[in-house]
Coordinates of C-alpha atoms and ligand atoms in Angstrom, one line a residue:
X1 CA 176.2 296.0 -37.6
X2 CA 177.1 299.1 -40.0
X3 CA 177.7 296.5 -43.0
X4 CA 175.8 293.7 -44.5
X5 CA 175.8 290.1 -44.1
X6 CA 177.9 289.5 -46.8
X7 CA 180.6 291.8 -45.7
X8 CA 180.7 291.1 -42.7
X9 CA 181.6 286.9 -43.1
X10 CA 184.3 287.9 -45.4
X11 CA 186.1 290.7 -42.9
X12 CA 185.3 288.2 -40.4
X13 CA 187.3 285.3 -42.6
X14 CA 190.4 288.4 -42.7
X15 CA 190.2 288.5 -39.0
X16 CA 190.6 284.7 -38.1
X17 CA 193.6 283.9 -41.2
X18 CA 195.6 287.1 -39.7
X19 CA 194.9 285.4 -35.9
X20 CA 195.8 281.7 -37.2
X21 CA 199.4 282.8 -38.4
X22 CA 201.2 281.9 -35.2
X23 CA 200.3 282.3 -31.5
X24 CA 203.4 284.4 -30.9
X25 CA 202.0 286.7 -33.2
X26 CA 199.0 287.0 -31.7
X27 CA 200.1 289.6 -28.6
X28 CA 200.9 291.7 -32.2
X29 CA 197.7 291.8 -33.3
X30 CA 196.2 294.9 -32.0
X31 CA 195.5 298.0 -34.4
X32 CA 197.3 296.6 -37.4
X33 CA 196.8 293.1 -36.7
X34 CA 193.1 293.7 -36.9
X35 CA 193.2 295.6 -40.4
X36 CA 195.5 292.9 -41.8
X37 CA 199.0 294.6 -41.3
X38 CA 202.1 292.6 -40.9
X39 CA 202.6 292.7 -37.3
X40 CA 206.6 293.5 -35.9
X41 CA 209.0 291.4 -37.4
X42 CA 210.5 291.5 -33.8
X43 CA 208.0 289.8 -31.7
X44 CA 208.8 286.5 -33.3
X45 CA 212.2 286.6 -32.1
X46 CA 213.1 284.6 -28.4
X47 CA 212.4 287.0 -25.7
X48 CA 213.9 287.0 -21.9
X49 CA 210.4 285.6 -20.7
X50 CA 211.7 283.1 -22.5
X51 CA 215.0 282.3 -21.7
X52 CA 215.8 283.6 -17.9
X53 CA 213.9 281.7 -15.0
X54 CA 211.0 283.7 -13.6
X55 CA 209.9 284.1 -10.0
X56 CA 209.7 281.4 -7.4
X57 CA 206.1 280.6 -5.8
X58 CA 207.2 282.5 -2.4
X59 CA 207.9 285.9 -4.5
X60 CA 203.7 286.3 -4.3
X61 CA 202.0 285.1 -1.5
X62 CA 199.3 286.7 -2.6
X63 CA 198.7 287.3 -6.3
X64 CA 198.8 290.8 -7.6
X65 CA 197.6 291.4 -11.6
X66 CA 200.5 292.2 -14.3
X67 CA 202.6 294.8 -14.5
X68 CA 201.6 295.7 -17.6
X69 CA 197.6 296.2 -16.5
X70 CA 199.2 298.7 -14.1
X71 CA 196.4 301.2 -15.8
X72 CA 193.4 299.3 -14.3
X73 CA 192.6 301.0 -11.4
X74 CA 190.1 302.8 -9.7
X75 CA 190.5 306.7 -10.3
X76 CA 189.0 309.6 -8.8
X77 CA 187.6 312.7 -9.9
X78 CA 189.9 315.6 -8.1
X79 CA 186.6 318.4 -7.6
X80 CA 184.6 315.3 -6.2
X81 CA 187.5 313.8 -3.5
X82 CA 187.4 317.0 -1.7
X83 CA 188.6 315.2 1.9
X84 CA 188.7 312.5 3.7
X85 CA 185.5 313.3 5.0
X86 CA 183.9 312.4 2.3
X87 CA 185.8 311.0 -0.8
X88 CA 184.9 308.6 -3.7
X89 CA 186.2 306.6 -6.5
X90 CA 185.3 304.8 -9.6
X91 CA 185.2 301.2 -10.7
X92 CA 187.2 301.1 -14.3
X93 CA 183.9 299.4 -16.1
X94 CA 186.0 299.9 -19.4
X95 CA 189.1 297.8 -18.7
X96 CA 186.5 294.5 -16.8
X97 CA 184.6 291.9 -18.8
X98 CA 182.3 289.6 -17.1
X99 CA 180.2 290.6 -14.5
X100 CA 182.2 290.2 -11.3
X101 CA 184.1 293.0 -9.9
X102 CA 187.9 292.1 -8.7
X103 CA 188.2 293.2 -4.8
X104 CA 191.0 295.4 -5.5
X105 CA 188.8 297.5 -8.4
X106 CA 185.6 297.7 -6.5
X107 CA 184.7 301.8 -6.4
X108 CA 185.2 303.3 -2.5
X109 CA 182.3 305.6 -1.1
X110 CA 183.4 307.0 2.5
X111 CA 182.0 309.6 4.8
X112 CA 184.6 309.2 7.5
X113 CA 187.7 307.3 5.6
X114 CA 188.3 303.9 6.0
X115 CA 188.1 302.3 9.5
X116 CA 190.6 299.9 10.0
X117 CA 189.1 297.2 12.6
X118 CA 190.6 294.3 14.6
X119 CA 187.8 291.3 13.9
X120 CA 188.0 290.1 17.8
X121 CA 187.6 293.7 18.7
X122 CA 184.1 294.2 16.2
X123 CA 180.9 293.5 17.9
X124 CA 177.2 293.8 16.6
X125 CA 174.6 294.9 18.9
X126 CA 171.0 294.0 18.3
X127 CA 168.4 296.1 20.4
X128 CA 165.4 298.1 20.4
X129 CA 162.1 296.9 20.0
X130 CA 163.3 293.2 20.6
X131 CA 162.9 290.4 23.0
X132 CA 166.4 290.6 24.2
X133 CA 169.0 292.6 23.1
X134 CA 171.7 290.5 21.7
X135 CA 175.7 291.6 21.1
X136 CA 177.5 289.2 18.2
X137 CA 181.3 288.6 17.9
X138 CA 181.8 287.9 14.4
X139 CA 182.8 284.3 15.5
X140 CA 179.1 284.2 16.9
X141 CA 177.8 285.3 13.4
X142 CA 179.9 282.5 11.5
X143 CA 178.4 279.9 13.5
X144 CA 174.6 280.8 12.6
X145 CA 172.7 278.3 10.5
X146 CA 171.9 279.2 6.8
X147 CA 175.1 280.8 5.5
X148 CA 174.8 281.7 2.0
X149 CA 176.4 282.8 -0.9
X150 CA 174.4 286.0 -3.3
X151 CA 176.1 288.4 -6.0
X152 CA 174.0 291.3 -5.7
X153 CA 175.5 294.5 -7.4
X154 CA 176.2 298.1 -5.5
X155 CA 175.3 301.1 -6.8
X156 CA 175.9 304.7 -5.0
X157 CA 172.1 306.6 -5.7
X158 CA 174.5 309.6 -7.0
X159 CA 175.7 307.3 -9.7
X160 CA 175.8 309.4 -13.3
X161 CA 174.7 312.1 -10.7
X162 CA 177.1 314.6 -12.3
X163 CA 175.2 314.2 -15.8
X164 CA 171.4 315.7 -15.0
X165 CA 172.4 318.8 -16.1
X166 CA 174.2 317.3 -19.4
X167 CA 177.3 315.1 -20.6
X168 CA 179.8 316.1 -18.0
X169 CA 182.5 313.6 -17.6
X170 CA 184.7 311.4 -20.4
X171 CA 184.7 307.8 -19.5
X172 CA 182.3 305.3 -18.2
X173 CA 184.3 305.1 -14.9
X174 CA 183.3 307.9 -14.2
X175 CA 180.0 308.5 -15.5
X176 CA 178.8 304.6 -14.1
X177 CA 181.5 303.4 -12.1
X178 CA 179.8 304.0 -8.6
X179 CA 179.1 300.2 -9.4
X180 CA 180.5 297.1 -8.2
X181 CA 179.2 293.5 -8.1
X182 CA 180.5 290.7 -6.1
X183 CA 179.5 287.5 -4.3
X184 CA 179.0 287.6 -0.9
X185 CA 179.0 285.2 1.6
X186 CA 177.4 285.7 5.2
X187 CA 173.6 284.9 7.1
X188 CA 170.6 286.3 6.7
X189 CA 170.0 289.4 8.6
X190 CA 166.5 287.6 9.4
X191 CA 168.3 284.9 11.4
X192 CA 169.4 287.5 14.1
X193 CA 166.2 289.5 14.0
X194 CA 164.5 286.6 14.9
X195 CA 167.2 285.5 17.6
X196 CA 167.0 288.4 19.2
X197 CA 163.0 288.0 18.6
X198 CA 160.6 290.9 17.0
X199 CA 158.0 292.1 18.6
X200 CA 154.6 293.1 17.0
X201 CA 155.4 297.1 16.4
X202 CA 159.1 296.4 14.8
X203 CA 158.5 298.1 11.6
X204 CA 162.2 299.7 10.8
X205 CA 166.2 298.6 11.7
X206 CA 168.6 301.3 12.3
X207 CA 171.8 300.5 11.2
X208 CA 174.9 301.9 12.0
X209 CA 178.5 301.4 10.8
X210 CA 181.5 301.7 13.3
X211 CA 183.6 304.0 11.1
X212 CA 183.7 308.1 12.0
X213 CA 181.3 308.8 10.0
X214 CA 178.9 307.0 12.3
X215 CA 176.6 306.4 9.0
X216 CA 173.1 305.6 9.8
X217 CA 169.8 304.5 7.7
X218 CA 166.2 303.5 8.8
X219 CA 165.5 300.5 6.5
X220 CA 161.7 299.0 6.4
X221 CA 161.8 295.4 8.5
X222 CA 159.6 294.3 5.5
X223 CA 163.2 294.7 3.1
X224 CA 165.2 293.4 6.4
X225 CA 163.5 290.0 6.5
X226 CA 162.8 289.3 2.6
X227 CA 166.8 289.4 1.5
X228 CA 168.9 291.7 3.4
X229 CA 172.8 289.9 4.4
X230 CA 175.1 290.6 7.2
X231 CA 178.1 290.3 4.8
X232 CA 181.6 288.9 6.0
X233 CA 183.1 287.3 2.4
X234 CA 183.5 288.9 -0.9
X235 CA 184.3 287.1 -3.2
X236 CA 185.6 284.3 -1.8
X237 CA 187.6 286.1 0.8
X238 CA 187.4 288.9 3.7
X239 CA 185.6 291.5 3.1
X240 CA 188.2 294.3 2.1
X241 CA 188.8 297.5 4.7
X242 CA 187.4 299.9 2.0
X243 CA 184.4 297.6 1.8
X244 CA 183.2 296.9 5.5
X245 CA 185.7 294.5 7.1
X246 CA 184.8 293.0 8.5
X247 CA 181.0 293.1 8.4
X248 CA 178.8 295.1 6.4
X249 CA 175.1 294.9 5.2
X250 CA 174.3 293.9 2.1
X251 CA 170.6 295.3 1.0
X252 CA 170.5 294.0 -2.7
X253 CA 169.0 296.4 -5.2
X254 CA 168.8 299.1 -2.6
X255 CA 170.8 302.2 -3.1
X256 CA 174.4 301.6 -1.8
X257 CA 174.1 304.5 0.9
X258 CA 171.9 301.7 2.9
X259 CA 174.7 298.7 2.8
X260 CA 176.5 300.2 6.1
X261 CA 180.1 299.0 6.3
X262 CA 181.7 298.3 9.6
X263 CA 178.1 297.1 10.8
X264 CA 178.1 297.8 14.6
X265 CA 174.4 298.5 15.5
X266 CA 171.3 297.2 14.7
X267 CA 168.2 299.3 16.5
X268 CA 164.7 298.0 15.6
X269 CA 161.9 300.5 16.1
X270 CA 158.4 301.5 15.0
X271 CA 159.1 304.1 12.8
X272 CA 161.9 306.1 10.9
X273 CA 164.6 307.7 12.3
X274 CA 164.7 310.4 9.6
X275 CA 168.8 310.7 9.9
X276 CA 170.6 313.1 8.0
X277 CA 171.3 310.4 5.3
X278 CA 168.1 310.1 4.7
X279 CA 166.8 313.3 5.0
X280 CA 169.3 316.2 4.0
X281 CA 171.0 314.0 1.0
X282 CA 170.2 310.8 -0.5
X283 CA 166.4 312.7 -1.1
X284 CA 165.7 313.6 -4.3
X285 CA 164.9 317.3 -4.8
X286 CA 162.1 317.7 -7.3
X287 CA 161.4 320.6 -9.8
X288 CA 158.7 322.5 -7.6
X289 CA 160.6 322.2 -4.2
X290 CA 159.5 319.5 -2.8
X291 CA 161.3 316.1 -2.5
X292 CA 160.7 312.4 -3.3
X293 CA 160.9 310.6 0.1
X294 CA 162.4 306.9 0.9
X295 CA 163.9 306.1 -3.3
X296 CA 165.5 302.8 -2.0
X297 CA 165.0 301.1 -5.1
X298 CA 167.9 301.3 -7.8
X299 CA 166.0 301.3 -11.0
X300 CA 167.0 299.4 -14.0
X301 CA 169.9 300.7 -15.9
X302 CA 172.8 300.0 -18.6
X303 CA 175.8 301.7 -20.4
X304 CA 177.8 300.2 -23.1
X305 CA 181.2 300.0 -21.4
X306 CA 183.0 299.5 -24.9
X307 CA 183.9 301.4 -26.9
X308 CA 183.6 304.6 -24.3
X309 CA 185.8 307.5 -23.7
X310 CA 188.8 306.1 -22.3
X311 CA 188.5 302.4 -24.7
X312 CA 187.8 304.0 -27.7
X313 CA 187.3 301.7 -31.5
X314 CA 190.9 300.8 -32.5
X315 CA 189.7 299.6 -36.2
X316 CA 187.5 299.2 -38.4
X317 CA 186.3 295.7 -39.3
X318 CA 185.2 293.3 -36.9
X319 CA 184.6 294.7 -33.5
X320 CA 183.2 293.8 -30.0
X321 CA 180.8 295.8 -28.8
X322 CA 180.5 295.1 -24.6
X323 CA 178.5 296.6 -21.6
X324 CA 176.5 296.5 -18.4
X325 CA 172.9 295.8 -17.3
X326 CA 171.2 295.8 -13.7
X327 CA 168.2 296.6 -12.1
X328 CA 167.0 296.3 -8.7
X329 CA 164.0 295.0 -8.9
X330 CA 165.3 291.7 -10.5
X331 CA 166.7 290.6 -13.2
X332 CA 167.5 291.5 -16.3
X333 CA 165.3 290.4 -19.6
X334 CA 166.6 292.2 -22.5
X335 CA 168.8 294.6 -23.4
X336 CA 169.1 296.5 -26.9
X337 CA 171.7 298.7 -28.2
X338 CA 171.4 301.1 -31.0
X339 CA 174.4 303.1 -33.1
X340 CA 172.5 305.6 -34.3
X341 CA 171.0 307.7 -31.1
X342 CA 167.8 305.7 -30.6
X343 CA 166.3 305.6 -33.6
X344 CA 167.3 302.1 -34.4
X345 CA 167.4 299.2 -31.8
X346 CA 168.9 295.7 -32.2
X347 CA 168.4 293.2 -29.2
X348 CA 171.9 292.3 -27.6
X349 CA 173.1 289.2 -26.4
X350 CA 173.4 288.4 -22.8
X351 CA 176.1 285.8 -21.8
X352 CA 177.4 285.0 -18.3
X353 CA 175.0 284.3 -15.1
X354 CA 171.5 286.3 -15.2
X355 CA 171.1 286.6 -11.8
X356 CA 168.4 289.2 -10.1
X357 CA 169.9 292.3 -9.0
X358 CA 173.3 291.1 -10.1
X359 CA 175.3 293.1 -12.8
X360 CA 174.4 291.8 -16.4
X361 CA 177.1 291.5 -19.9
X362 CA 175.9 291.8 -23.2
X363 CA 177.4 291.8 -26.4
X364 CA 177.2 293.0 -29.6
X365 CA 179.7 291.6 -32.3
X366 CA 180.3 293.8 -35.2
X367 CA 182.0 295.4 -38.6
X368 CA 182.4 298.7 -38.0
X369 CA 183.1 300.6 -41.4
X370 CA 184.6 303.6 -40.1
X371 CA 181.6 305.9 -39.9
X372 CA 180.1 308.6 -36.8
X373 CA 178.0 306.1 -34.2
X374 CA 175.6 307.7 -31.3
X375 CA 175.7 304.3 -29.7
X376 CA 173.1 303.7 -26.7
X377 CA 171.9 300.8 -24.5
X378 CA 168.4 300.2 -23.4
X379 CA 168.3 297.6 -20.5
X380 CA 164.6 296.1 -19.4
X381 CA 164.0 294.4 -16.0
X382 CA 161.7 291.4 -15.4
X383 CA 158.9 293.7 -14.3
X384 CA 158.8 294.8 -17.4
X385 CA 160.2 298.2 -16.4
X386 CA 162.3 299.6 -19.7
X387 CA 165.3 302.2 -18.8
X388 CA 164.2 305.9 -19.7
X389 CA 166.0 308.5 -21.6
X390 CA 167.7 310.9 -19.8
X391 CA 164.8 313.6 -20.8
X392 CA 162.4 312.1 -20.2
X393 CA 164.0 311.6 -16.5
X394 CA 164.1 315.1 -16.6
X395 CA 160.4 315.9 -18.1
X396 CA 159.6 314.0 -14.6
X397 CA 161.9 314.9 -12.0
X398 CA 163.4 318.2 -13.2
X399 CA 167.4 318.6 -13.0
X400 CA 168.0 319.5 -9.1
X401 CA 168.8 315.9 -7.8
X402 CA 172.0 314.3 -8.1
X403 CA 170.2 311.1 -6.9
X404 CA 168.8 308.0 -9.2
X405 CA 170.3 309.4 -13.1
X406 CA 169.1 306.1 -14.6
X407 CA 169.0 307.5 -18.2
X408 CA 169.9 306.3 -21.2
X409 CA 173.7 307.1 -22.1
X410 CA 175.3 307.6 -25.8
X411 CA 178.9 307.7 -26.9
X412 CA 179.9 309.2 -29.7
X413 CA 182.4 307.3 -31.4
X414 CA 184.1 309.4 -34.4
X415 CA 185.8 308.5 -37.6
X416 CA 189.0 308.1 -35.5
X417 CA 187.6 306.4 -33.1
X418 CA 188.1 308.8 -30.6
X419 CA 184.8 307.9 -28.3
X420 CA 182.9 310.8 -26.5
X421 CA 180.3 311.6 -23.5
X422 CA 177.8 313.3 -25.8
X423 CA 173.7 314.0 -25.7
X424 CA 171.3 313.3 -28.1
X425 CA 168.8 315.7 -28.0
Ligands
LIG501 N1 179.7 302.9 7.7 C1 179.6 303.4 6.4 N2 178.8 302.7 5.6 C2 178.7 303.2 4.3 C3 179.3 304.4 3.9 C4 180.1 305.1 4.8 O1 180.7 306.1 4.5 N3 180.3 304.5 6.1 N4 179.1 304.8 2.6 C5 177.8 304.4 2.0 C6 177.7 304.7 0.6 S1 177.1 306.3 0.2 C7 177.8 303.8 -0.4 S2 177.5 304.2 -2.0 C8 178.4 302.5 -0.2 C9 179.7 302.3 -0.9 O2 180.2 301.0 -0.7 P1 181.6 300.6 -1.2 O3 182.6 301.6 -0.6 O4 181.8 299.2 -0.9 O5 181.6 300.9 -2.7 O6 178.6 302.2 1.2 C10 177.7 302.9 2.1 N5 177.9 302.4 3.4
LIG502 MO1 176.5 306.5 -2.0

């Protein structure tokens, strides 16, 4: 990107003769290898991996990741994990590729911990303004018609909340990684709504989770029938504890406060219920006092995920440049990246599933000559919405909410390497 054409074929030739001189060499080829230094001398040798007998199939009944990726985890922020009363942590963007979210990496939000339920003791009770009020074992729900199979990602509304007032924390974990993205597998909420029967003043659900927290949200009916969930599978498997087990509600591009886990309680009324998650937090407090009511909708959104703080460039020459795109009101069209603060934008490419209101990756391969970047993404949504800079956020909503940060975010990546949380102003 930094270099021309010309240079960057013949780096590009250096790259692939230093990768083609053996496979063993190839776990050698990080820093050095890249810049054409003679990797260890060692590494060719036989190693124990090589001569000893490794584990037996009943050593891992169920699959755990290497040892040596012991550093991909999700991490915390200590100031911001005050309790179990309310505590979060953050997805490592920086160390995933793709745009699926491992179970074990997906970011935790809690108000009450983690409730830890039996699946023959979890019921869901439908009732309110309804024909008959219905209770559901999760058996029951299994054996509905229509089960399906959506990624959708999940995004806190006080993601990059920490950053309104300027660059605040070093990593994309933790600026972005109130994010996760998985397939789920369950019914439409629709299908028990309508078991249960609607009648003509059901304008808003109530749900409520079963954990102590007793979370509760007022979501429009219009929202519940179009492509709300009830959630059992994540990828491919249970629902985790720290995700809902066993039931949650999946409300796809809606902010993840709404996607109540340990789903107990559906109440369908005519209006509102105005609950304190809805009213006292998760509003967004403007500059002249008053507050935006009922921002369900996650607005479109990127961040380059590398290089960033904690994966910062390892060397010059060719070079990867990775991230994220999402929006929730569909999917994503474009995405461009620039490397010198916004002043000049290249178009990315996307590769993997597009999917609405899924998690996007794009790439950028190229030489980087060793010199200061500001790099930036720009993602745009298929109603042609284009992601704002973080001032001009600001020039609309002034710097009092924590809510709905969807600005643009730039690294500064130095001579070294060394990547920083920095603002362009
Ligand atoms: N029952 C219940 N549902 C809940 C919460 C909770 O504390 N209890 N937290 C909410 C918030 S604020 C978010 S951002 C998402 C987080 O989902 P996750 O833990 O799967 O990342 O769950 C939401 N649903
Ligand atoms: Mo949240």
């Amino acid at each position: 990107m930094t270099d021309s054409g010309k240079e960057k074929s013949a780096s590009r030739r250096g790259f692939l003769a230093a990768a083609g001189a053996g496979a063993a060499l190839a776990a050698g080829l990080g820093k050095a290898g890249a810049q054409g230094a003679k990797p260890d001398p060692l590494i060719t040798d036989i190693q124990d991996w090589n001569r000893y007998l490794g584990d037996g199939v009943a050593d891992r009944p169920y699959g755990k990741p290497s040892a040596f990726e012991k550093n991909v985890v999700r991490r915390d922020v200590e100031w911001l994990t005050a309790s179990r009363q309310s505590s979060v942590n953050f997805t490592p963007l920086h160390a995933l590729d793709g745009i699926i979210t491992p179970n074990g990496l997906c970011f935790e939000r809690h108000h009450g911990g983690i409730a830890e339920i039996a699946p023959d003791k979890h019921r869901l009770m439908v009732h309110g303004l309804v024909e008959k009020s219905l209770v559901f074992s999760l058996e029951d729900l299994k054996r509905f018609p229509g089960r399906m199979n959506r990624v959708f990602f999940l995004e806190c509304a006080a993601n990059s909340g920490m950053e309104w007032r300027g660059a605040q924390l070093n990593g994309c974990q933790f600026t972005h990684g109130m994010v996760h993205n998985v397939m789920y597998t369950g019914i439409p909420l629709r299908a028990v709504l309508e078991e249960a029967g609607l009648r003509t003043n059901a304008k808003w659900l109530l749900a409520e989770g079963a954990d102590a927290s007793l979370m509760t949200r007022s979501i429009p009916m219009e929202k519940a029938l179009k492509d709300a969930m009830l959630g059992w599978g994540m990828n491919g498997e249970a629902l985790r504890p720290e995700q809902g087990y066993p039931l949650r509600l999946v409300v796809p591009g809606w902010e993840g406060n709404m996607w109540i886990k340990w789903l107990r309680r559906l109440e369908v009324g005519d209006e509102p219920w105005q609950q304190r998650e809805e009213t006292s937090k998760y509003t967004d407090l403007l500059a002249d006092g008053r507050s935006r009511r009922f921002t369900f909708i996650m607005d479109a959104k990127s961040v380059v995920t590398n290089p960033s703080p904690q994966a910062p460039m390892l060397a010059k020459g060719p070079n990867v440049l990775s991230g994220l795109a999402w929006s929730g009101r569909g999917a994503i069209t474009r995405v461009d990246v620039s490397i010198d603060g916004g002043k000049n934008w290249q178009t990315a490419r996307i590769d993997g599933p597009v999917l609405p209101m899924s998690l996007t990756r794009f790439y950028v391969d190229f030489d980087w000559n060793g010199s200061d970047l500001l790099i930036q993404s720009r993602a745009m949504d298929e109603t042609g919405y284009v992601q704002p800079t973080k001032d001009e956020l600001r020039k609309a909503r002034g710097v009092n909410s924590i809510y709905h940060n969807n600005g643009i975010q730039t690294w500064h990546v130095k001579a070294n390497g060394e990547t920083e949380n920095v603002e362009v102003l």
